[in-house]
XYZ file of C-alpha atoms in Angstrom:
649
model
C 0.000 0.000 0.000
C 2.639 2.682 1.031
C 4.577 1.589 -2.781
C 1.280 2.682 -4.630
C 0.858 5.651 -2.312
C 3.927 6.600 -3.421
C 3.626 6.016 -6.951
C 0.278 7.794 -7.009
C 2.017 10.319 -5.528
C 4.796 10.535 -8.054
C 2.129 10.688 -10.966
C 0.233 13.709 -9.244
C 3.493 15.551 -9.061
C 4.671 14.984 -12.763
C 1.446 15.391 -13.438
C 1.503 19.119 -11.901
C 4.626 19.714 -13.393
C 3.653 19.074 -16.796
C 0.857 21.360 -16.453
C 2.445 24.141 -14.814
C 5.396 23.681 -17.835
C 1.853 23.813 -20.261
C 0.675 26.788 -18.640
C 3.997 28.827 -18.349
C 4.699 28.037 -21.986
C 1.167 29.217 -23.101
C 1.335 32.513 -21.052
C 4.630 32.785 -22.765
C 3.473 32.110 -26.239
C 0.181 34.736 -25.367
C 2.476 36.987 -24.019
C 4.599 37.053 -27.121
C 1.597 37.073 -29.439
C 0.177 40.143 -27.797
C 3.448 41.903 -27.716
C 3.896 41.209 -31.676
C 0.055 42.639 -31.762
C 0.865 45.486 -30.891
C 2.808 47.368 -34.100
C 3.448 51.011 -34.890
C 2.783 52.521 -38.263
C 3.542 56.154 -40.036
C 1.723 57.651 -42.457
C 3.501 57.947 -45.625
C 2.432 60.306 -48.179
C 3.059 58.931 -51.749
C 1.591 62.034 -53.623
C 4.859 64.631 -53.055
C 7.417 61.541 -53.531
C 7.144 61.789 -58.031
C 10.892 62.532 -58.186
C 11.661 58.998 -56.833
C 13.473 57.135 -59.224
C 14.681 53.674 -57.737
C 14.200 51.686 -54.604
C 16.961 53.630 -52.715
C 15.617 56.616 -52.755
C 13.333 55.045 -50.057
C 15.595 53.220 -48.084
C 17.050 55.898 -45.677
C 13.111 56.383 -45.161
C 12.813 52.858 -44.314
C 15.961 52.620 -42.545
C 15.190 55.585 -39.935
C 11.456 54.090 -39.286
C 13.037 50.257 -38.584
C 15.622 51.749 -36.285
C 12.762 54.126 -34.021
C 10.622 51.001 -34.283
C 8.196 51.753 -36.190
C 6.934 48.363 -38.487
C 5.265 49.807 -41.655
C 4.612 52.255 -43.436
C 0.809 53.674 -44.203
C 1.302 54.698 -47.923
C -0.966 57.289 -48.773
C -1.805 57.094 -52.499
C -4.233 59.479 -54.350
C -4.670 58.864 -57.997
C -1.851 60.254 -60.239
C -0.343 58.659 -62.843
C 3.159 58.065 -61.487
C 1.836 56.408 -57.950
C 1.894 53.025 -59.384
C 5.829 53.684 -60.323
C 6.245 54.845 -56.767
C 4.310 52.102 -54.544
C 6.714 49.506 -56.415
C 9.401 51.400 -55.305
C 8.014 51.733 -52.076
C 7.893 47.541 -51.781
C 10.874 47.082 -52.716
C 12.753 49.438 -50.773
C 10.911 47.580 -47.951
C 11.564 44.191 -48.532
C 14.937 45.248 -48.997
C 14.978 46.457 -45.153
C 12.865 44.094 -43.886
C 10.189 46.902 -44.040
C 6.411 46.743 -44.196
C 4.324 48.770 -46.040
C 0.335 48.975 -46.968
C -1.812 50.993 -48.511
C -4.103 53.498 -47.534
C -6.859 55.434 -49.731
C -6.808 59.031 -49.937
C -10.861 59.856 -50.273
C -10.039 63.474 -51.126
C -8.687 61.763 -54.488
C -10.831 58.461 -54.413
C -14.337 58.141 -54.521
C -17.103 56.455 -52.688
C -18.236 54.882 -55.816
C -14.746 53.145 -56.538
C -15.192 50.269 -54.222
C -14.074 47.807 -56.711
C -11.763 49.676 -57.853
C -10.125 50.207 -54.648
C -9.970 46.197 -54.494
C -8.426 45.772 -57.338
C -5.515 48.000 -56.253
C -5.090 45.839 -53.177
C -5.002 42.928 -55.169
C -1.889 43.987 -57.400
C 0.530 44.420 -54.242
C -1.331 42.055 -51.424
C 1.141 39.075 -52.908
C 4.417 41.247 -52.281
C 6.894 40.032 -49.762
C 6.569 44.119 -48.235
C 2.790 43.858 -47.596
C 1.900 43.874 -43.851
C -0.387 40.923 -42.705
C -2.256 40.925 -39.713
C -4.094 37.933 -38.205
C -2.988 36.908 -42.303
C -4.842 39.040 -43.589
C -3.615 41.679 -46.334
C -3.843 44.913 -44.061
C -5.538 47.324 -45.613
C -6.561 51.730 -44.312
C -8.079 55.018 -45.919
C -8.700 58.469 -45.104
C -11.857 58.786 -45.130
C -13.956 56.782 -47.297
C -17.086 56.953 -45.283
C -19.776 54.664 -46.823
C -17.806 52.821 -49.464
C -19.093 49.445 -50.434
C -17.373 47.017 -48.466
C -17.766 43.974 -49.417
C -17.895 44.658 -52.704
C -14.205 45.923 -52.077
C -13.699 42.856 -50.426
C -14.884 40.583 -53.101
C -12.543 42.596 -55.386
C -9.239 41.550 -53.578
C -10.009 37.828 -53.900
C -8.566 36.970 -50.827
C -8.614 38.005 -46.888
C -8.771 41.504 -46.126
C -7.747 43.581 -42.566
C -9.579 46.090 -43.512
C -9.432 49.616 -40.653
C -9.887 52.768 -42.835
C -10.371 55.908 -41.305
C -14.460 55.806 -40.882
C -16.043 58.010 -38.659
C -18.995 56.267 -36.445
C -20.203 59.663 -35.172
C -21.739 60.056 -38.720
C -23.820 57.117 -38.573
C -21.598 54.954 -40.800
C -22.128 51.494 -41.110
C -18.589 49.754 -39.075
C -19.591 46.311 -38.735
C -18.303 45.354 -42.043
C -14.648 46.669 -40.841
C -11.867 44.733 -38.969
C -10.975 47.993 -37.143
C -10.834 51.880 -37.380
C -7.890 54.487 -37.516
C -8.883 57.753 -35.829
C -7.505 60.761 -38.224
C -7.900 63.381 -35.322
C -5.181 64.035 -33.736
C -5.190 66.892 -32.262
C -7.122 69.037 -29.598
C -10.483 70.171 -31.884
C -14.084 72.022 -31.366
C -15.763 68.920 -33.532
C -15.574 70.382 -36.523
C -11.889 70.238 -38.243
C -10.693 73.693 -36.129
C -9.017 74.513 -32.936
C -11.042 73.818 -29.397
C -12.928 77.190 -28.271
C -14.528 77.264 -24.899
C -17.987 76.335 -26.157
C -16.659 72.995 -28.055
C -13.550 71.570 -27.065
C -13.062 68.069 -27.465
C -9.220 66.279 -26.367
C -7.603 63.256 -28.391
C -8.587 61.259 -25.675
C -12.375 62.368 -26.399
C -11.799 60.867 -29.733
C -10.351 57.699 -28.616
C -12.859 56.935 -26.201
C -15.681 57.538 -29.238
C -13.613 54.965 -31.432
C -12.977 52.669 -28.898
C -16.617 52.562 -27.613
C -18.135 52.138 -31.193
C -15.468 48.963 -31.898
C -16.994 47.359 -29.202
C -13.485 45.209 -28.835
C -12.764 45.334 -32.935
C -8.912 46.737 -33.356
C -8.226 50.615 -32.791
C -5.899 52.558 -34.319
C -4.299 55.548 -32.265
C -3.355 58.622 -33.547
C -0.044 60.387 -32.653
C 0.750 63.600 -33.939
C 3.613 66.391 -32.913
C 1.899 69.439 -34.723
C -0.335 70.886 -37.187
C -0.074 74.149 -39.142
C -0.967 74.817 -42.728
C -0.818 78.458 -44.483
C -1.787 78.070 -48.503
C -2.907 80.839 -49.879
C -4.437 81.793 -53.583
C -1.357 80.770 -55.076
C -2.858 76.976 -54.781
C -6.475 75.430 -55.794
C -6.285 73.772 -52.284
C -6.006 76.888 -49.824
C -6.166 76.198 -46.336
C -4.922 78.211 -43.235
C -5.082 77.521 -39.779
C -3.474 75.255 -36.588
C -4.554 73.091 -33.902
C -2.794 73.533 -30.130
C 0.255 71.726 -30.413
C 2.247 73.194 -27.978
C 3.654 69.681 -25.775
C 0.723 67.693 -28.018
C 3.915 65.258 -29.067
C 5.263 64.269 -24.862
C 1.392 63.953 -23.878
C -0.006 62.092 -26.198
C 2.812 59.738 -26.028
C 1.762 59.211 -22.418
C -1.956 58.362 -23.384
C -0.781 55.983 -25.794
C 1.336 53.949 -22.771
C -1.800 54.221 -20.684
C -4.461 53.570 -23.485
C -2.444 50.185 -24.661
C -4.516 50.244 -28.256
C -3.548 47.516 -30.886
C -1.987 49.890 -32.904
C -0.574 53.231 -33.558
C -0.837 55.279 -36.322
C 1.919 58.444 -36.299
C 0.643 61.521 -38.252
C 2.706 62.288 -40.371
C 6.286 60.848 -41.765
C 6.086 63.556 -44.321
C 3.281 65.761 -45.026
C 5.513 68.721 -44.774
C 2.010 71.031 -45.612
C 0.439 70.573 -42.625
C 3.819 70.621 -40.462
C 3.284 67.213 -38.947
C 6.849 65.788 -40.121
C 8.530 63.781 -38.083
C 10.915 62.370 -41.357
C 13.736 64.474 -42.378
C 13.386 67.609 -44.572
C 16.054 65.940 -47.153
C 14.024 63.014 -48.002
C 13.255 63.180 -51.669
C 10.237 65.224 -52.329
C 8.337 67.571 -54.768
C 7.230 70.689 -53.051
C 3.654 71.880 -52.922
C 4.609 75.390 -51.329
C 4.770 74.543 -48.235
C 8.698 74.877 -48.491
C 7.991 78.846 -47.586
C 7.116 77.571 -43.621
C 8.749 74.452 -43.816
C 12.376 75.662 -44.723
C 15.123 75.697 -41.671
C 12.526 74.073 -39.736
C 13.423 70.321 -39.080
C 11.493 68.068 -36.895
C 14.015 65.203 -36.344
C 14.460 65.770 -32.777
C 10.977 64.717 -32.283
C 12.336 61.430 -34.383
C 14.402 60.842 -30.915
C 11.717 61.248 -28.527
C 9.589 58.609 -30.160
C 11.744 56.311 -29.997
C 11.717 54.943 -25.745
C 7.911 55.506 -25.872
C 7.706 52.888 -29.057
C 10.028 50.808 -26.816
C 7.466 51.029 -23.713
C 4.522 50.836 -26.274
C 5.421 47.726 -27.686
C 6.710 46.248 -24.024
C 3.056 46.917 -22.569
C 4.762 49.275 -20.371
C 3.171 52.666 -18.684
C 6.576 54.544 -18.569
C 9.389 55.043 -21.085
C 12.134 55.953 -18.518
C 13.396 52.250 -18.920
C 13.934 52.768 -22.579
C 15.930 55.546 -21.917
C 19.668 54.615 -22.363
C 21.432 57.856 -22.816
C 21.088 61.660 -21.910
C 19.131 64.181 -24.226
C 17.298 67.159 -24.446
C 14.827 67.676 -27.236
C 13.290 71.346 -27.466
C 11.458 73.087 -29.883
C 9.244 76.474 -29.941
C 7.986 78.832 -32.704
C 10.145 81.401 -35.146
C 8.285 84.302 -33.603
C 6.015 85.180 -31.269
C 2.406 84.627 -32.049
C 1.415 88.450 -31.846
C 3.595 89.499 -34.528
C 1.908 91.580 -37.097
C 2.347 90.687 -40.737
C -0.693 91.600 -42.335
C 1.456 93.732 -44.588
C 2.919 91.103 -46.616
C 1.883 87.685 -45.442
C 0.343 85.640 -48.733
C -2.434 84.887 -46.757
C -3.856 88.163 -46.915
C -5.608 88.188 -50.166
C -9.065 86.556 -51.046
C -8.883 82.764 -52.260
C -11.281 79.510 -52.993
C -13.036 79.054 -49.651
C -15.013 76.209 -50.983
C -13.597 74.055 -48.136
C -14.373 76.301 -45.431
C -10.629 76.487 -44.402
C -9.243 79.172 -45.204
C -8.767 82.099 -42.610
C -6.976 85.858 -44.117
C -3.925 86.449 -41.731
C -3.098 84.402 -39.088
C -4.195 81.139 -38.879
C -7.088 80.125 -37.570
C -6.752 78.394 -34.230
C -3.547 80.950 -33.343
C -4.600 81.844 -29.763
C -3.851 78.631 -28.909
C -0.764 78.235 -28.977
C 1.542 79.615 -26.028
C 4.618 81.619 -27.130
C 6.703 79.200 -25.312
C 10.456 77.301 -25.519
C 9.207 73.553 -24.687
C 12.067 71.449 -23.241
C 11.627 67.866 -23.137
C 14.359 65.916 -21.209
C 15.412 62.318 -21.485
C 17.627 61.930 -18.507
C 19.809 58.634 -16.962
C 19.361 60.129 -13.941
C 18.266 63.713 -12.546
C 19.478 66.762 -13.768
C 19.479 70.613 -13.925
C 18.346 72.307 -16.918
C 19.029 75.794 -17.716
C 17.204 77.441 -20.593
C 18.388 80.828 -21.639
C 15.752 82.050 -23.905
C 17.033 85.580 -25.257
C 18.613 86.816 -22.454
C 16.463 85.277 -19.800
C 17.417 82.504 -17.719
C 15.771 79.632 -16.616
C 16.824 77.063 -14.096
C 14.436 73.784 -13.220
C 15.545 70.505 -11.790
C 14.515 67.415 -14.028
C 13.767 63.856 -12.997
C 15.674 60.899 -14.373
C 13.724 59.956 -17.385
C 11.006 61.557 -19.515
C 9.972 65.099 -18.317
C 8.540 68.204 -20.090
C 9.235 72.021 -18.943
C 8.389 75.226 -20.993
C 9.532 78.467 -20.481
C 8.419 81.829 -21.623
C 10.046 82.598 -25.313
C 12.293 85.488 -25.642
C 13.503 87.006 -28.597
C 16.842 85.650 -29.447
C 19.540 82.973 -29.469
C 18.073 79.999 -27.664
C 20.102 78.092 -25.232
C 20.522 75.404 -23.577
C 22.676 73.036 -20.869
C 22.215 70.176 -18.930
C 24.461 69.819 -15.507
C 24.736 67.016 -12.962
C 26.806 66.718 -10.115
C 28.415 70.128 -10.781
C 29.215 68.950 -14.106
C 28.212 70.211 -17.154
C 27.074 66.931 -19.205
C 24.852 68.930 -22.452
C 25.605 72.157 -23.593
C 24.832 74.306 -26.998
C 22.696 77.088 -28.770
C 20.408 76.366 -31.241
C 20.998 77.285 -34.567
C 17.698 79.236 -35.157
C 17.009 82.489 -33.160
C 13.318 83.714 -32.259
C 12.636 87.095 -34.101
C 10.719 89.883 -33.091
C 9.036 89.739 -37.034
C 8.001 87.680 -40.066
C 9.848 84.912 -41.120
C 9.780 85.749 -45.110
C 6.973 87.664 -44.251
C 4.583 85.465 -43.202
C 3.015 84.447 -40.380
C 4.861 81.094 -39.485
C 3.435 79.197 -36.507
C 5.625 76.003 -37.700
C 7.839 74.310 -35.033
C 11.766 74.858 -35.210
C 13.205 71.529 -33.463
C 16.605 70.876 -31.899
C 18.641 68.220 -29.823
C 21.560 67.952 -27.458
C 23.677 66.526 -28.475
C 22.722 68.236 -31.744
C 21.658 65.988 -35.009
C 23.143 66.133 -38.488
C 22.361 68.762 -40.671
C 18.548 68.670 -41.938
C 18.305 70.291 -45.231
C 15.479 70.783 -48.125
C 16.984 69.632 -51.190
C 16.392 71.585 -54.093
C 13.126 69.937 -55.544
C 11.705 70.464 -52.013
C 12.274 74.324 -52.802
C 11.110 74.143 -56.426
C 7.758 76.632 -55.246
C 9.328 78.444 -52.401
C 8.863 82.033 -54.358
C 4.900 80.965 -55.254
C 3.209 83.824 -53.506
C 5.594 85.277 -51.442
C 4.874 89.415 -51.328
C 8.719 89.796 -49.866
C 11.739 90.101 -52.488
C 14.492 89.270 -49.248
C 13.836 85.854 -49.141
C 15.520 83.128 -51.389
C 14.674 79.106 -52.026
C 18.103 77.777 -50.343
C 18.516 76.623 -46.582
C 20.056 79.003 -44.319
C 19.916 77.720 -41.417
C 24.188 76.645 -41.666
C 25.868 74.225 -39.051
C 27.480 77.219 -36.629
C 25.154 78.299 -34.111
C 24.767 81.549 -32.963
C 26.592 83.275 -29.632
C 24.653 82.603 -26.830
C 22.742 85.145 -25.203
C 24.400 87.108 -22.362
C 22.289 86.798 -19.300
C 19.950 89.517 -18.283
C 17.728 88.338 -16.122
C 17.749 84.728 -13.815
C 14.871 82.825 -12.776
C 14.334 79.425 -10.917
C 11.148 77.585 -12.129
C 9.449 75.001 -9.747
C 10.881 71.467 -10.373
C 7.904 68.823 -11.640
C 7.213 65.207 -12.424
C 7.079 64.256 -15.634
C 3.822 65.410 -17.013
C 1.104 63.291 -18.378
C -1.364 65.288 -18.826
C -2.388 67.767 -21.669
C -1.821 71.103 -22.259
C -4.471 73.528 -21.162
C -6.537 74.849 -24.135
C -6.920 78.627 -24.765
C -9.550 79.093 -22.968
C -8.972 76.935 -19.798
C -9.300 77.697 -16.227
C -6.244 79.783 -14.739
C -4.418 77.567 -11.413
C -4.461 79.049 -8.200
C -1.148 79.673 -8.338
C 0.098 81.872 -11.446
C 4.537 81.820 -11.863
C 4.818 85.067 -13.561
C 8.175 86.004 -15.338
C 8.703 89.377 -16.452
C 11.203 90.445 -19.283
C 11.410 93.636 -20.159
C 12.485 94.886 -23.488
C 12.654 97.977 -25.232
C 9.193 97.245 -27.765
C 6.953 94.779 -27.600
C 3.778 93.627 -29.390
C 0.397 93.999 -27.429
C -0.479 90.448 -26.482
C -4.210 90.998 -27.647
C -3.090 92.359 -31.499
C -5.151 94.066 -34.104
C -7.219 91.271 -36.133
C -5.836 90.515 -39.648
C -7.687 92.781 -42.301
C -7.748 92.636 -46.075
C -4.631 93.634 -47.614
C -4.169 97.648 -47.481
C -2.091 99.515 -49.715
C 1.944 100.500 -49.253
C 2.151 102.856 -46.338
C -0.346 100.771 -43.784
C 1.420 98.012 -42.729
C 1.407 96.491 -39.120
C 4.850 97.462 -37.465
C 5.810 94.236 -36.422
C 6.199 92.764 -40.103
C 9.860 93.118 -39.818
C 10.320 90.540 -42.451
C 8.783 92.633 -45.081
C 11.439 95.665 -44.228
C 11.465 98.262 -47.207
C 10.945 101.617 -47.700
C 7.062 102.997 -48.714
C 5.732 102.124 -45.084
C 4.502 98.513 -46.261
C 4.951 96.437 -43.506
C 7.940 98.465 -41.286
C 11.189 97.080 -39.117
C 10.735 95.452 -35.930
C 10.953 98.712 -33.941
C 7.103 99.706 -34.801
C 5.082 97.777 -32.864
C 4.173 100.683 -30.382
C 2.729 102.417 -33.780
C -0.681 100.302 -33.033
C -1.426 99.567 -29.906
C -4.943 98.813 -28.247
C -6.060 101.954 -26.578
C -9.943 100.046 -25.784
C -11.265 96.767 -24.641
C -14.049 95.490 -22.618
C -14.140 91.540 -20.908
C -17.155 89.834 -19.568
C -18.825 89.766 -15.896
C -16.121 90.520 -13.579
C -13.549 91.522 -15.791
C -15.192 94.574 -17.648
C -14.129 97.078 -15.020
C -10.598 95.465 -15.600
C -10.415 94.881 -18.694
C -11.537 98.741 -20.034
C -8.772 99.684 -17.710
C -5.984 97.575 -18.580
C -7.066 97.563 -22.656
C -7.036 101.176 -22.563
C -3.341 101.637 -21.684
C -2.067 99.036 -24.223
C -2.201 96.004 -22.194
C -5.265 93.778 -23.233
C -4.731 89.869 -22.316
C -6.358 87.409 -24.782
C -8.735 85.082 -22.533
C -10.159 87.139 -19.771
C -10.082 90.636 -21.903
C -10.872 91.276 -25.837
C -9.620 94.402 -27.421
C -12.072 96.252 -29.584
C -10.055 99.208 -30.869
C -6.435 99.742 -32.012
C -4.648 103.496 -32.211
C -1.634 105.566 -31.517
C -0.893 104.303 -27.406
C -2.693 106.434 -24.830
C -0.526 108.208 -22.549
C -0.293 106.625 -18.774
C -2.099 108.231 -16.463
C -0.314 110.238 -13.349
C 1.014 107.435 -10.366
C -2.268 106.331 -8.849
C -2.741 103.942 -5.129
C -4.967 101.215 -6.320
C -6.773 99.260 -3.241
C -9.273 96.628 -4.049
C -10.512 92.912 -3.025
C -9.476 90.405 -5.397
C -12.017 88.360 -6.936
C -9.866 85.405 -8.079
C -6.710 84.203 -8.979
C -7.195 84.972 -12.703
C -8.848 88.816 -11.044
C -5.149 88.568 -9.290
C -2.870 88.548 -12.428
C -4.792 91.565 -14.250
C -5.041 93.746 -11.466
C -0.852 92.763 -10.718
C -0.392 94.174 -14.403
C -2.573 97.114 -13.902
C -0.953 98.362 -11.613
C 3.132 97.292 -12.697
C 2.005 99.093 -15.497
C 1.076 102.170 -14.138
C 3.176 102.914 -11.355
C 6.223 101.074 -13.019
C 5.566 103.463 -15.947
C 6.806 100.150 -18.093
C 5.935 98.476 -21.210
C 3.034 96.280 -21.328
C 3.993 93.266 -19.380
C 3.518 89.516 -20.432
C 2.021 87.050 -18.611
C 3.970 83.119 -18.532
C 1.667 81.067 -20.565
């Protein structure tokens, strides 16, 4: 009895072991599958790319994307006659760097109608060793397409389809005949295709919870986007002008992918240079469609970097990228100019064009409030660290935690720069090689992103093609299609003024819209320079003749009056305002003597500056913290007997 006790015994315990083994390798195998699952794709636009003329001229392309992570490619193809030529290029170029690539329907050039058309297309490349598969199916995504014929788009491929276009279920479109959905919006909106205001503001994550609800467990694709500015004028059938908030858009959203954990991701854009959402480098082969005037000197590749520890985390399952994080670096990046710049005078927005799209605002873009005239810092750190950004004179000193961490700073005109110490040792250190003017870049009003590293990337050039309409529509004659931006950096700013910002954890959450509530506590840094812009500046008008331009339009320069040097600005300043509820009394105050904050305040007239009144003792309960930071500049204003002052954003 005690032998077959035992031997029972023995066979339970194998027995256990076995399955335990079973189970372990299972989770193992699930574990792998899900990780695999979970794949990262940029959107490739096929369209500018007609002066590609062999395989190679994709592979640095592919080479770049493999290296960040990223596993295909979402090739955008319209119609034209060469995209064919290019897509085999495309898959071969990614076979050859064990690439993958699929395509994805442009519905501004496709129709509705073309369903089996649209198959057929599929059908020619789904057999290429380049074609992504998923669950084996031939993977397969759109913009737009709302209401195409399915099945019948199906039927035309002839095999299995993965089919997750870019449908929109708030429209009442049919998705049950889809495998998934790609979300298009990336950025901060009101619901209809423009920047948030404070009656209809809806977040990215508003937009992935609306996806994700309608799948009901189908496969989500997650945008990711850095930026988004476009400025076409007349001089193109397309015209379009205006920007979502984008101001640290690229380090949050990055943090609601890791804690959203969708299938996939879907970065917007590799290279649509026109709507500034470029992450791929300004020399990659490409025709230009004008955007060259706002895109030139501008590169994005820093933002390249960033990506890359998030995709790490992403694809881990992991919350955090700080374990991806391997070496020291500091990304930054901030506008040319501030955003109250006036360049009415000669920007190539300010003439009448096609409006049959609805987008297209004279001036500034629409959706420009929004944006903070800030230096953003992000800092990918080993361990922590001091930062110290000297933004035109002024410097700024924060401590940064060891890994990811965002900081911005108020934007000075000026060399920008920057330095990373730790342990009393300096370990990053360098200017950028773009300066913030007080004026118009060419003229125009350029709310693209200038991006930089430490240690600082290779050179990032447009090539000559990318140039070829640089001079379409440009109303300044100082201006020329070449780079400029050269490799030496400018002298660092001499110090005028130190502060020491509050250090931070890294920050996950999103960027406060234009209109959002003010905190409780309100860091104020004051610069004071010798002109400055009113913060709330006359609205863009219909172009005027020579002798009316704004002041600010330093870019324009030139005799005649059109569109004078930087020194103007004082020539126009707000001399009336009025704000709602609480603020009128405060705001017809403060507007009348030149300082008129956008938000709280709204300037209704424009003239030659009032003069300040005599020293006055101003004694008053304070409403509120945002009642606080009015009155504060009320009455530095007066009794200082100082420029307007500006508030951090």
């Amino acid at each position: 009895m005690t032998k077959i006790r035992f031997i029972l015994g023995v066979i339970t315990l194998l027995s256990t072991i076995v399955h335990a083994l079973s189970t372990g390798n299972h989770g193992i195998r699930r574990a792998k599958r899900q990780s695999t699952d979970r794949l990262v794709f940029a959107h490739f636009m096929i369209g500018i790319v007609s002066n590609r003329h062999s395989a190679s001229d994709y592979d640095d392309d592919m080479k770049r994307a493999k290296a960040l992570g990223i596993d295909a490619f979402a090739l955008n193809i319209g119609t034209d006659p060469y995209t064919d030529q290019q897509l085999q290029l495309a898959y071969d170029s990614a076979a050859n760097n064990d690439m993958k690539v699929f395509l994805s329907f442009d519905f501004n050039w496709w129709h509705i109608g073309q369903a089996a058309e649209v198959g057929q297309k599929v059908a020619q490349y789904a057999s290429k060793p380049a074609q992504l598969l998923v669950d084996d199916k031939v993977f397969v995504s759109s913009f737009a397409g709302d209401g195409m014929d399915v099945a019948a788009m199906r039927a035309a491929v002839g095999r299995s389809v993965f089919f997750a276009p870019n449908f929109h279920p708030s429209t009442g479109t049919d998705i049950s005949p889809v495998d998934g959905l790609l979300n298009w919006m990336a950025w901060p909106n009101n619901g209809n295709n423009k920047a948030p205001t404070a009656e209809h503001s809806i977040s990215v994550a508003d937009g992935d919870k609306e996806y994700v609800d309608a799948l009901g467990g189908k496969a989500y694709i997650a945008p990711v986007s850095p930026w988004f500015f476009t400025h076409f004028g007349p001089e193109v059938s397309y015209s379009k002008n205006w920007n979502f908030p984008s101001d640290l858009l690229w380090f949050n959203r990055w943090n609601e992918i890791l804690e959203l954990k969708p299938r996939f991701i879907e970065i917007v854009t590799w290279n649509d240079y026109g709507e500034s959402h470029y992450i791929g480098p300004l020399r990659s082969p490409h025709t230009d469609d004008g955007a060259s005037k706002w895109v030139n000197d501008m590169p994005h590749e820093g933002w390249l970097d960033m990506s890359k520890p998030y995709i790490a985390a992403f694809k881990a399952g992991q919350s955090s990228p700080d374990s991806h994080i391997s070496s020291d670096e500091l990304v930054y990046w901030y506008r040319p100019a501030p955003r109250g710049v006036n360049c009415d005078s000669t920007d190539t927005c300010m003439v009448p064009a096609n409006n049959g799209s609805g987008n297209y605002f004279m001036g500034r873009p629409d959706g420009w409030e929004s944006m903070a005239d800030s230096v953003f810092v992000v800092s990918l750190l080993t361990a922590p660290a001091t930062v110290q950004v000297n933004s035109g004179g002024t410097v700024h000193n924060y401590e940064a935690p060891a890994g990811a961490s965002a900081k911005e700073v108020p934007m000075g005109v000026g060399a920008q720069s920057f330095e990373v110490s730790r342990d009393g040792k300096t370990i990053l250190s360098g200017t950028s090689l773009k300066e913030i003017i007080d004026g118009c870049v060419c003229g125009l009003y350029n709310f693209n992103a200038y991006v930089g590293t430490l240690p600082p990337g290779s050179n990032d050039a447009l090539q000559p093609e990318g140039l070829s309409a640089f001079t379409q529509g440009l109303r300044v004659q100082t201006c020329q299609p070449t780079p400029s931006l050269g490799t030496v950096p400018p002298a660092a700013p001499p110090p005028s003024k130190s502060t020491i910002l509050p250090s931070s954890p890294p920050s996950t959450t999103k960027a406060p819209g234009p209109c959002s509530a003010i905190p409780s506590t309100v860091v104020v840094t004051v610069t004071v320079t010798e002109a400055m812009t009113p913060p709330n500046p006359p609205p863009t008008r219909s172009c005027g003749g020579g002798g009316t331009g704004g002041g600010n339009a330093g870019g324009g320069g030139g005799g005649g009056g059109g569109g004078g040097g930087g020194g103007g600005g004082r020539s126009r300043a707000c001399i009336a305002g009025t704000g709602a509820n609480n603020y009128s009394g405060l705001c017809s105050f403060c507007c009348s003597y030149g300082y008129c904050p956008s938000g709280p305040c709204t300037c209704t007239q424009y003239g030659t500056p009032v003069p300040l009144p005599p020293q006055l003792e101003l004694v008053g309960r304070l409403l509120s913290a945002k009642t606080t930071r009015i009155w504060v500049f009320a009455v530095l204003h007066v009794i200082m007997d100082i420029v307007p002052l500006r508030p951090a954003e």
